[in-house]
mmCIF file of C-alpha atoms and ligand atoms in Angstrom:
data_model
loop_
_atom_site.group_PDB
_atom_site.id
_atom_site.type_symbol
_atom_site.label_atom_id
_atom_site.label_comp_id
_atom_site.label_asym_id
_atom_site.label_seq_id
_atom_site.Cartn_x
_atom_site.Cartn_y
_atom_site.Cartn_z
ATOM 1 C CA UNK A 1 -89.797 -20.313 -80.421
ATOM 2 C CA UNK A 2 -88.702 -23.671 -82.467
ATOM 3 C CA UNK A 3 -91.295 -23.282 -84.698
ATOM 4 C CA UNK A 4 -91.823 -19.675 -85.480
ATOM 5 C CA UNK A 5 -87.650 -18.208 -85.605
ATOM 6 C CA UNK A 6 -85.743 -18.888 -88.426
ATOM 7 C CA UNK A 7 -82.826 -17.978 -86.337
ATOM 8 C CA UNK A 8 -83.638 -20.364 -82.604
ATOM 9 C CA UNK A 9 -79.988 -22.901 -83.598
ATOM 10 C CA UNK A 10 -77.763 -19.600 -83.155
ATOM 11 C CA UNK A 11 -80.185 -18.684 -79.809
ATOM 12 C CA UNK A 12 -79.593 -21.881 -78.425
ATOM 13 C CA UNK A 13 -76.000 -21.547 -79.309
ATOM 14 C CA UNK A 14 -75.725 -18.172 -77.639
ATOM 15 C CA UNK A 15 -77.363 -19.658 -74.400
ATOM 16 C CA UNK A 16 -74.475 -22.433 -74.316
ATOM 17 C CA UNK A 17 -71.778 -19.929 -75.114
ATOM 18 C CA UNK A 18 -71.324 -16.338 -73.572
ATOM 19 C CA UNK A 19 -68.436 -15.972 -76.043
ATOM 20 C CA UNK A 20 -70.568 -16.625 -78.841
ATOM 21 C CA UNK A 21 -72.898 -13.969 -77.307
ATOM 22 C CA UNK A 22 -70.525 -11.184 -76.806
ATOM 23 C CA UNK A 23 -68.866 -11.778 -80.894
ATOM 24 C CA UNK A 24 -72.439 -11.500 -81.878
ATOM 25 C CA UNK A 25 -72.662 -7.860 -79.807
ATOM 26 C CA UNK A 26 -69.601 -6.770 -81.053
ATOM 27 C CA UNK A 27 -70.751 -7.411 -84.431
ATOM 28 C CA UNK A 28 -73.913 -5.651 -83.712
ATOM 29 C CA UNK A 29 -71.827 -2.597 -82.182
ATOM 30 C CA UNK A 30 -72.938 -3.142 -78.589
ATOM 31 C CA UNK A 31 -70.978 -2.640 -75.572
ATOM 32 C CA UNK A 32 -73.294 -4.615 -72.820
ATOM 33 C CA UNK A 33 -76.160 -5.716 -72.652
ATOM 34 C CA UNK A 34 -78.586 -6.744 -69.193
ATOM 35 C CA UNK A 35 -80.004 -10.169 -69.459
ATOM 36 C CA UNK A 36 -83.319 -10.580 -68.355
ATOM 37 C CA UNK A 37 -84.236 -13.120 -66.206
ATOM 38 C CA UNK A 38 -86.998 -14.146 -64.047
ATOM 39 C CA UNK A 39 -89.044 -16.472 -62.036
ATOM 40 C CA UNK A 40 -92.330 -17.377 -63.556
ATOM 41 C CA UNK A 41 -93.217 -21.614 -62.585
ATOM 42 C CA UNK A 42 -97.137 -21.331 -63.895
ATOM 43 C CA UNK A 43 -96.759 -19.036 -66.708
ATOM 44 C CA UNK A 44 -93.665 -19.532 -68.400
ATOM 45 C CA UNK A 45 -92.015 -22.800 -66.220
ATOM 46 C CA UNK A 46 -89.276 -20.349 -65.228
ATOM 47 C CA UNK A 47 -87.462 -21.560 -62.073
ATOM 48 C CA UNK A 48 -85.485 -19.905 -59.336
ATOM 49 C CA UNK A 49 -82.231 -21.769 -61.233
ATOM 50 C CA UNK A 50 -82.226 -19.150 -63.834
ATOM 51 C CA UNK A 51 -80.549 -16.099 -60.931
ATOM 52 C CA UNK A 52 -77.325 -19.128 -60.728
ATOM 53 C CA UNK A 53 -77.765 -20.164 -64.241
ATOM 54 C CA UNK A 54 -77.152 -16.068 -65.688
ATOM 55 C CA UNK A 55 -74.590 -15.907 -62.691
ATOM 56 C CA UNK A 56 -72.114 -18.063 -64.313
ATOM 57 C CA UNK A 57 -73.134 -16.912 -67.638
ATOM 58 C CA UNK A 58 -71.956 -13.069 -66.990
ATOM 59 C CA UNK A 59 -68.701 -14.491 -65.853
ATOM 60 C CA UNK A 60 -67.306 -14.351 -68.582
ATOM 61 C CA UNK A 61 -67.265 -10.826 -69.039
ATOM 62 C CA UNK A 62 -69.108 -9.298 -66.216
ATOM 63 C CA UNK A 63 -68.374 -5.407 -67.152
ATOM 64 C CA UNK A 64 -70.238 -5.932 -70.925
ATOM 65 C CA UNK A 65 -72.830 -8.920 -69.454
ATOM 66 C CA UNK A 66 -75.214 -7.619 -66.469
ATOM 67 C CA UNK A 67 -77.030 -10.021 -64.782
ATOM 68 C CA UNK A 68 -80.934 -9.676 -63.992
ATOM 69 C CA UNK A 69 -82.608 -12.370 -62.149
ATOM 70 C CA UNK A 70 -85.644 -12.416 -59.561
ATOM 71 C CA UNK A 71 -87.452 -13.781 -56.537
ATOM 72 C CA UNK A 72 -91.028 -14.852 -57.107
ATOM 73 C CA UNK A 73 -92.955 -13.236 -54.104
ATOM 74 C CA UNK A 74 -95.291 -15.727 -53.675
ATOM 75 C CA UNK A 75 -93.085 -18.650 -54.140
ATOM 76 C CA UNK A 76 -90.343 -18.151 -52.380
ATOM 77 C CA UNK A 77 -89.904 -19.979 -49.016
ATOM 78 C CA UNK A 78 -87.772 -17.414 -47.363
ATOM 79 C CA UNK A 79 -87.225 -14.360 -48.713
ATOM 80 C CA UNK A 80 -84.742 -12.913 -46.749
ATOM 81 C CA UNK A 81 -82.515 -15.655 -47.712
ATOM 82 C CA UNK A 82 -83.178 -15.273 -51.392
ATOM 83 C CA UNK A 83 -82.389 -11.863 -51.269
ATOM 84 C CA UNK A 84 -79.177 -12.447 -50.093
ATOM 85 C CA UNK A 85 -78.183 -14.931 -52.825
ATOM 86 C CA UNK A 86 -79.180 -12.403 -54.814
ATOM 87 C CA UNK A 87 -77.030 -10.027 -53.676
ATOM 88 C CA UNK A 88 -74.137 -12.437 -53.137
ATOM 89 C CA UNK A 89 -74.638 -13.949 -56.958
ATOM 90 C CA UNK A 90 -73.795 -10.567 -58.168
ATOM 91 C CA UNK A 91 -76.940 -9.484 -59.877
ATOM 92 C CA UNK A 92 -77.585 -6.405 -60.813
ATOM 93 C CA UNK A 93 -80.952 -5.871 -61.764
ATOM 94 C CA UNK A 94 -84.427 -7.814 -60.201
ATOM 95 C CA UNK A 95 -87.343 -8.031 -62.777
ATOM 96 C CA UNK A 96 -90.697 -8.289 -61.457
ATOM 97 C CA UNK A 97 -93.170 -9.539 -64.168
ATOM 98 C CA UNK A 98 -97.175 -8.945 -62.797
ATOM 99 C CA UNK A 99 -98.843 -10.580 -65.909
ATOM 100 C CA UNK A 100 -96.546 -14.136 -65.887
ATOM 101 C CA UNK A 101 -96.142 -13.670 -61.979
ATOM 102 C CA UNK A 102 -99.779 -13.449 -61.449
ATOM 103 C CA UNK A 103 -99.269 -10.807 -59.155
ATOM 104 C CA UNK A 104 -99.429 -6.616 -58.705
ATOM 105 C CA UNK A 105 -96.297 -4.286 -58.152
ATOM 106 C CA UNK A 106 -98.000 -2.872 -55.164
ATOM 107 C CA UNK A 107 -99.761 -6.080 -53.718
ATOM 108 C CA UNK A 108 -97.721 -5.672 -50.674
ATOM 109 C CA UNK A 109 -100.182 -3.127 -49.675
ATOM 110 C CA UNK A 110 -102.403 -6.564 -49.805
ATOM 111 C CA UNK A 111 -100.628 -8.717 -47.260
ATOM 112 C CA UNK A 112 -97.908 -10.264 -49.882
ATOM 113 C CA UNK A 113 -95.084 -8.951 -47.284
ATOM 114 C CA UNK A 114 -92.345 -10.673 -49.661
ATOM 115 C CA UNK A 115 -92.804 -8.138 -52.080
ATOM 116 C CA UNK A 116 -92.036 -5.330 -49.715
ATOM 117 C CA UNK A 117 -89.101 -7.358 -48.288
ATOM 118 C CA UNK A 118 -87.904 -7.691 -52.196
ATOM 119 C CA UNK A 119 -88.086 -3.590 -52.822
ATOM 120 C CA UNK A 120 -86.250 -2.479 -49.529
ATOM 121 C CA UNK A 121 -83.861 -4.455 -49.786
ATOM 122 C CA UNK A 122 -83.066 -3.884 -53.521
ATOM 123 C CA UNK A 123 -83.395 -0.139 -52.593
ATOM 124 C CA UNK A 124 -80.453 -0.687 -49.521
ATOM 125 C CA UNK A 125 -78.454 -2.444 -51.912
ATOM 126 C CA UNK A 126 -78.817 -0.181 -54.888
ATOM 127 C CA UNK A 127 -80.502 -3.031 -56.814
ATOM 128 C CA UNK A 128 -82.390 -1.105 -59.819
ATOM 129 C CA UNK A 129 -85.656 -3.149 -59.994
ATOM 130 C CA UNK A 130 -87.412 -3.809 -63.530
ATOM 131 C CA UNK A 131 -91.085 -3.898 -63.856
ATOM 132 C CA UNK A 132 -92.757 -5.448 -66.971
ATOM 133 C CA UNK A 133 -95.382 -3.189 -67.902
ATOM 134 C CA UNK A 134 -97.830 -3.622 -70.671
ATOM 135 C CA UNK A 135 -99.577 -6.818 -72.654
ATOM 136 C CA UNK A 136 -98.153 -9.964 -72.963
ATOM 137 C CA UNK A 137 -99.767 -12.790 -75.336
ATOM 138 C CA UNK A 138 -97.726 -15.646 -73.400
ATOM 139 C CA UNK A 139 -100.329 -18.470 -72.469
ATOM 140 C CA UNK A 140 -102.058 -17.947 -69.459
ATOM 141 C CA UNK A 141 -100.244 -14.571 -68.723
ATOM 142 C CA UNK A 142 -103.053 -12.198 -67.289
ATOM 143 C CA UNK A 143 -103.227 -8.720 -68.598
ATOM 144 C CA UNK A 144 -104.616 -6.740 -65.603
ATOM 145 C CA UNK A 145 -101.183 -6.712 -63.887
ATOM 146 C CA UNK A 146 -99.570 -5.058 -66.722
ATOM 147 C CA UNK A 147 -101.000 -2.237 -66.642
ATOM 148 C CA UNK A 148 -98.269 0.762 -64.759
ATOM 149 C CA UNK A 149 -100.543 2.442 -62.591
ATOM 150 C CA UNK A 150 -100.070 0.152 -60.026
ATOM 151 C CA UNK A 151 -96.363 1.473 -60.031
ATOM 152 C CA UNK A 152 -96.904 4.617 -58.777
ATOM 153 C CA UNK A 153 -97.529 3.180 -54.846
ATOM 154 C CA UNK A 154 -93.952 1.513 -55.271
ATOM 155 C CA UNK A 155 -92.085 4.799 -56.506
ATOM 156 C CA UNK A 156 -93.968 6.783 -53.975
ATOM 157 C CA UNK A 157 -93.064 4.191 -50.793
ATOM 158 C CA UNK A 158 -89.565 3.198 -52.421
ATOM 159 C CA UNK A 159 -88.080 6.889 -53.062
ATOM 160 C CA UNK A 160 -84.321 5.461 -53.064
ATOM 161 C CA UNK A 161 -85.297 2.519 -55.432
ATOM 162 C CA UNK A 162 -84.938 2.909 -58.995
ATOM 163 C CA UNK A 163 -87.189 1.460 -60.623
ATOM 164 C CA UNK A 164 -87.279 0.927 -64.560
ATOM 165 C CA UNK A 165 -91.177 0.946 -66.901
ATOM 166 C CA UNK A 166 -90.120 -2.018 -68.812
ATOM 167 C CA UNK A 167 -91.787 -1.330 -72.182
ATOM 168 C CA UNK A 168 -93.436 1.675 -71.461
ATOM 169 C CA UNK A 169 -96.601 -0.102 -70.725
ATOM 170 C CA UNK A 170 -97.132 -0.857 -74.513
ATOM 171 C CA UNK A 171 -99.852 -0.759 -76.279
ATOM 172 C CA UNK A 172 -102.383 0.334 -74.053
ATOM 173 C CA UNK A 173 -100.922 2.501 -71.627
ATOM 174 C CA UNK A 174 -98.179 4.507 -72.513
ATOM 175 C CA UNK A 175 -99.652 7.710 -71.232
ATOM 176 C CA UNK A 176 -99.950 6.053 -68.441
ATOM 177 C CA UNK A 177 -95.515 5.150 -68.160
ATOM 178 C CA UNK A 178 -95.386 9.033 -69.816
ATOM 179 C CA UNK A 179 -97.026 10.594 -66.605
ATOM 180 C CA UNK A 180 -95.126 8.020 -64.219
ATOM 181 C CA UNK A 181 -91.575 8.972 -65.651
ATOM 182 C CA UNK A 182 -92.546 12.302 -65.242
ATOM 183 C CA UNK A 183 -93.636 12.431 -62.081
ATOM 184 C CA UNK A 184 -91.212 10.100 -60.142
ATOM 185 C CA UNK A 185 -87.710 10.626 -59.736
ATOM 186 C CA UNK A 186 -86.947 7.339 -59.587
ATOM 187 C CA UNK A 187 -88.530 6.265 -62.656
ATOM 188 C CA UNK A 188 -87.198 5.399 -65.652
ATOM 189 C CA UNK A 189 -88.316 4.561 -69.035
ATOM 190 C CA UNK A 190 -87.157 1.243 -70.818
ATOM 191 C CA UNK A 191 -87.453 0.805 -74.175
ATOM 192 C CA UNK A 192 -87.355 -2.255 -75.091
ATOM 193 C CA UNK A 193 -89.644 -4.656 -77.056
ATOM 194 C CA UNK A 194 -91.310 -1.558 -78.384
ATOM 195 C CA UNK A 195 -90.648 -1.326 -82.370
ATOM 196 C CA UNK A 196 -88.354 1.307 -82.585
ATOM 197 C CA UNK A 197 -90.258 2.518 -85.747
ATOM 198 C CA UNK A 198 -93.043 2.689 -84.064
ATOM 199 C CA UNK A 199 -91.451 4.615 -80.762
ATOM 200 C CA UNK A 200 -92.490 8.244 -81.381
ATOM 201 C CA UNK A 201 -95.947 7.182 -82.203
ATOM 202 C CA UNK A 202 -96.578 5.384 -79.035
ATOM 203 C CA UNK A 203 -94.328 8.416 -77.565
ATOM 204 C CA UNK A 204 -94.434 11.533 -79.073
ATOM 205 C CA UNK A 205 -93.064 13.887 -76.375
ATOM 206 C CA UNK A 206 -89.698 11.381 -76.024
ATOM 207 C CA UNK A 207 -87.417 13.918 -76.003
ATOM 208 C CA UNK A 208 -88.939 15.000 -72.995
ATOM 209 C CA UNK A 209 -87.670 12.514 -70.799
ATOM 210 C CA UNK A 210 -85.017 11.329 -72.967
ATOM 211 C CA UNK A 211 -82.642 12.368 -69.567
ATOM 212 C CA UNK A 212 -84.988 9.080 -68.139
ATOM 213 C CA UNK A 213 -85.022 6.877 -70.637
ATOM 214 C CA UNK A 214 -82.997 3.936 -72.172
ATOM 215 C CA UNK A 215 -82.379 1.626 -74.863
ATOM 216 C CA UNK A 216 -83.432 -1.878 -75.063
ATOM 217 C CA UNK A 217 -84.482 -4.576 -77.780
ATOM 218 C CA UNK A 218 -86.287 -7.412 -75.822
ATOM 219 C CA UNK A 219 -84.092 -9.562 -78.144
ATOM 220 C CA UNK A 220 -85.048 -13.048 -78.741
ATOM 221 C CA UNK A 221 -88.654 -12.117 -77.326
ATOM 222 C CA UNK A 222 -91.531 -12.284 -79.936
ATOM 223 C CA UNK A 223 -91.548 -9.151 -82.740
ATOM 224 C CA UNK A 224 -87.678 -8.699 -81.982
ATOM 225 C CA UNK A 225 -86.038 -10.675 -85.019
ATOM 226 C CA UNK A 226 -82.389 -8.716 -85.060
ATOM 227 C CA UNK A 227 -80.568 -7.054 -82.258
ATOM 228 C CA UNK A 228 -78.166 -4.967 -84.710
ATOM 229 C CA UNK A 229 -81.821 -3.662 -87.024
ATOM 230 C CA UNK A 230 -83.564 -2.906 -83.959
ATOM 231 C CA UNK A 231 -80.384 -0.182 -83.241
ATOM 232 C CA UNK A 232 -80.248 1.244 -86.591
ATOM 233 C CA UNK A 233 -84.163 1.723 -86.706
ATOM 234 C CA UNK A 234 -83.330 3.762 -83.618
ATOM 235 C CA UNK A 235 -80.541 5.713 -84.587
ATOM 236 C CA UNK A 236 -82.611 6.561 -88.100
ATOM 237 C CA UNK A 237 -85.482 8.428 -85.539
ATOM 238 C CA UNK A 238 -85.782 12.397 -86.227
ATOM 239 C CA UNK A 239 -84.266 12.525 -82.312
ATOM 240 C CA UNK A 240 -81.559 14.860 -81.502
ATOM 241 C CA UNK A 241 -78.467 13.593 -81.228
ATOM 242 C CA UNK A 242 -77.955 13.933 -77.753
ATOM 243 C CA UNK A 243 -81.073 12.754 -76.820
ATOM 244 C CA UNK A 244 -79.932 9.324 -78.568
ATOM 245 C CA UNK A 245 -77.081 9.428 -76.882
ATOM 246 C CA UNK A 246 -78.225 9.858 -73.589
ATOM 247 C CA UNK A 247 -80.906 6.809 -73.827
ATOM 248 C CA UNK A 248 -78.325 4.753 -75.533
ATOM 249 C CA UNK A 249 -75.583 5.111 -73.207
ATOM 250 C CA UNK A 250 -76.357 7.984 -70.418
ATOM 251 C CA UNK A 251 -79.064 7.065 -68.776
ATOM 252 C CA UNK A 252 -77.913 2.955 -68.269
ATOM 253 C CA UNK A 253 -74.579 4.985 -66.504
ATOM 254 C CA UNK A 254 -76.740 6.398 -64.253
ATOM 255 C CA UNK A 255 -79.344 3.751 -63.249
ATOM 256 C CA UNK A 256 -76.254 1.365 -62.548
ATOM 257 C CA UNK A 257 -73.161 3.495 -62.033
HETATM 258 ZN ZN1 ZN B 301 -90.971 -7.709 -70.005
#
């Protein structure tokens, strides 16, 4: 990130400073935003400090800043335990990441127990959970995992859970996150890190399952240079109105009340 964003002083600077965050959202005309977090030690050196770190970060405004942390499955040393600091840290999203967790959504149909453990009790709680889906070109992150199909075992055992396509399984599976959204309830379709220019190509039938669907930008990940471009490039798309509406406010109302 040092080397290829012009912009990495003011990311730093927004990592140190949740005020400094929340002027730049304002100026951007966002209300809140869900910070991703997640525990990745091989792929991306990601440890389980980050679900305390973005704890004390949201504090400062907890109702704009949403907290999303994790529990690496095959990692963690008791599960049960983790869960709960989840739960008592306030976080309101888990993200499960297959290709940088070197792991699939439904391997607890292969004897990785945790996993299960992770989805009930995020479904009890009313946890959303937040599944990377599609490519990654991080170092060492392995592309099998990302692709969705693996998610439809989790929506079908985890009816109560609601579980979000992170990405829509871009680029090589989006029919794939089309059918899934369509077919499960408790799927939902996130947005983010896809070029919104691009969005009705790798989606054509959005409107469909606009009612499912919500806005993200992935901001500072790679391809995402501008939080406040990445909105108007989405509120330029020959959507209806309500549609936009619903995936840029409706639909987040929903999955977290
Ligand atoms: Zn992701």
């Amino acid at each position: 990130m040092q080397r290829k964003r012009k912009n990495f002083d003011q990311i730093v600077e927004f990592c140190r400073s949740p005020k400094a965050f929340l002027k730049h959202l304002d100026a951007c005309g966002i209300n809140r935003a869900v910070l991703i977090n997640y525990v990745a030690p091989e792929v991306i050196g990601f440890t389980p400090e980050v679900n305390e770190w973005i704890a004390r970060y949201v504090q400062e405004d907890p109702k704009r800043l949403l907290p999303c942390g994790s529990i690496h499955p095959k990692h963690t040393q008791n599960v049960m335990a983790d869960m709960e600091q989840i739960i008592r840290l306030g976080i309101r999203l888990i993200k499960i990441h297959p290709p940088h967790q070197l792991l699939y959504p439904n391997d607890y149909l292969h004897g990785v127990n945790e996993l299960e453990i992770i989805y009930r009790a995020a479904e009890a709680n009313g946890i959303p959970v937040m599944i990377h889906t599609g490519t990654s070109i991080f170092p060492g992150a392995r592309n099998k995992y990302g692709d969705p199909i693996y998610v439809d075992d989790v929506a079908v055992d985890f009816p109560k859970l609601k579980i979000l396509l992170a990405h829509g399984g871009r680029p090589l599976w989006m029919d794939t996150a089309f059918f899934l959204v369509r077919r499960h309830p408790n799927v939902y379709l996130d947005l983010s890190g896809i070029p919104p220019k691009t969005l009705l190509e790798y989606f054509p039938r959005l409107e469909e399952i606009a009612h499912k669907s919500l806005f993200g930008t992935d901001w500072p990940g790679p391809g995402v240079p501008d939080i406040k471009q990445n909105l108007d490039d989405f509120r330029a798309l020959p959507l209806s109105e309500a549609a936009k509406t619903r995936m840029l406010e409706g639909t987040a109302v929903e999955v977290w009340g």
